Coordinates of C-alpha atoms in Angstrom, one line a residue:
V1 CA -1.2 -86.5 14.8
Q2 CA -1.2 -87.1 18.4
L3 CA 0.6 -84.2 20.8
Q4 CA 2.4 -85.6 24.1
A5 CA 3.0 -83.3 27.0
S6 CA 5.3 -84.0 30.0
G7 CA 6.7 -83.0 32.6
G8 CA 5.2 -80.9 35.5
G9 CA 4.4 -81.9 39.3
L10 CA 4.7 -80.8 42.4
V11 CA 7.5 -78.3 43.0
Q12 CA 7.7 -75.4 45.4
A13 CA 8.1 -72.0 45.1
G14 CA 11.1 -70.0 43.4
G15 CA 12.1 -73.7 42.0
S16 CA 11.5 -74.5 38.5
L17 CA 10.7 -77.1 35.9
R18 CA 11.1 -77.9 31.6
L19 CA 7.9 -79.1 29.7
S20 CA 7.9 -80.8 27.0
C21 CA 5.2 -81.7 24.0
A22 CA 5.8 -84.1 21.4
V23 CA 4.4 -84.4 18.3
S24 CA 4.0 -87.4 16.5
G25 CA 2.3 -89.0 13.4
S26 CA 2.1 -88.2 9.7
F27 CA 2.1 -83.8 8.8
S28 CA 3.7 -81.9 6.6
S29 CA 5.4 -79.8 9.2
I30 CA 4.3 -78.2 11.8
N31 CA 3.5 -74.1 12.4
H32 CA 2.5 -72.0 15.5
M33 CA 3.2 -73.7 18.8
A34 CA 2.4 -72.6 21.9
W35 CA 1.8 -73.4 25.8
Y36 CA -1.4 -72.3 27.3
R37 CA -3.2 -73.0 31.3
Q38 CA -5.7 -73.2 33.0
A39 CA -6.2 -72.9 36.8
P40 CA -8.9 -74.1 38.3
G41 CA -12.0 -71.7 37.8
K42 CA -10.0 -69.8 34.9
D43 CA -10.1 -69.5 31.7
R44 CA -7.6 -70.5 30.0
E45 CA -4.8 -68.8 28.7
S46 CA -2.2 -68.0 26.8
V47 CA 1.3 -68.7 28.2
A48 CA 3.8 -68.7 25.0
Q49 CA 3.6 -68.5 22.1
M50 CA 6.4 -69.4 19.2
D51 CA 5.5 -69.2 15.2
H52 CA 7.3 -71.0 12.2
S53 CA 10.4 -68.4 12.2
G54 CA 11.5 -68.9 15.6
G55 CA 9.7 -65.4 17.1
T56 CA 8.5 -65.3 20.9
K57 CA 5.5 -63.8 22.9
Y58 CA 4.7 -64.5 26.2
T59 CA 2.1 -63.1 28.4
D60 CA 3.2 -60.6 31.3
S61 CA 3.0 -62.7 34.4
V62 CA 6.1 -65.3 32.5
K63 CA 8.3 -62.8 31.1
G64 CA 11.8 -62.9 32.1
R65 CA 10.8 -66.3 33.8
F66 CA 9.7 -68.6 31.6
T67 CA 11.3 -69.4 28.1
I68 CA 9.6 -71.2 25.1
S69 CA 11.7 -73.5 22.9
R70 CA 11.2 -75.9 20.3
D71 CA 13.4 -79.0 18.9
S72 CA 11.9 -78.9 15.2
A73 CA 14.2 -82.1 14.7
K74 CA 12.3 -83.9 17.3
N75 CA 8.7 -82.5 16.9
T76 CA 9.1 -81.6 20.4
L77 CA 8.2 -78.3 21.6
Y78 CA 9.8 -76.7 25.7
L79 CA 8.6 -74.6 28.6
Q80 CA 11.4 -74.2 31.3
M81 CA 10.3 -72.7 34.0
N82 CA 12.0 -70.2 36.7
N83 CA 11.1 -69.4 39.6
L84 CA 8.2 -70.8 39.8
E85 CA 5.2 -69.1 42.1
P86 CA 1.7 -70.7 42.7
E87 CA 0.1 -68.4 40.9
D88 CA 1.6 -70.8 38.1
T89 CA -0.3 -73.6 39.4
A90 CA -2.7 -75.3 36.8
V91 CA -2.7 -77.6 33.6
Y92 CA -0.2 -76.1 31.2
L93 CA -1.5 -77.6 27.7
C94 CA 1.0 -77.3 24.2
N95 CA -0.9 -76.3 20.9
A96 CA 0.4 -76.8 17.5
W97 CA -0.9 -75.8 14.3
I98 CA 0.1 -78.1 11.8
Y99 CA -0.2 -78.1 8.1
Y100 CA -1.4 -81.2 5.7
A101 CA 0.0 -80.9 2.0
D102 CA -1.8 -83.1 1.2
S103 CA -5.1 -81.3 1.3
D104 CA -3.5 -77.7 1.8
R105 CA -5.2 -77.2 5.5
T106 CA -3.8 -76.2 8.5
I107 CA -5.1 -77.8 11.6
G108 CA -4.6 -76.6 15.2
S109 CA -4.0 -80.0 17.8
W110 CA -4.4 -80.0 21.6
G111 CA -2.4 -82.0 23.1
Q112 CA -3.9 -83.7 27.1
G113 CA -2.3 -81.4 29.5
T114 CA 0.1 -81.8 32.1
L115 CA 0.2 -80.7 35.5
V116 CA 1.8 -78.4 37.6
T117 CA 1.5 -77.9 41.1
V118 CA 3.9 -75.1 43.5
S119 CA 3.5 -74.8 46.6
S120 CA 4.0 -72.1 48.6

């Protein structure tokens, strides 16, 4: 299974970006999915999460600005980021907990990350 993140780039403060994370490979289903970010010199933090039923959770600093969504038919997770701030500059990584019916196991997987740079 591979997670391919895309959509990062350089944007001015106040601008918008939409990140995508496509899951490919052989698996039974995708459960919990999330976006994390890691800024230089800082710990990785959870930005937005979506559970299997569509419930969402956001870190306080992005509430009202970021929206996590999922296209189950395309096995793709999205993060719409509006009103970006310089403090949002980081590598954004997608995470998915994937269920394999043949082994009855749920395994967490990470994408490679996509860089978001917000200039002031």
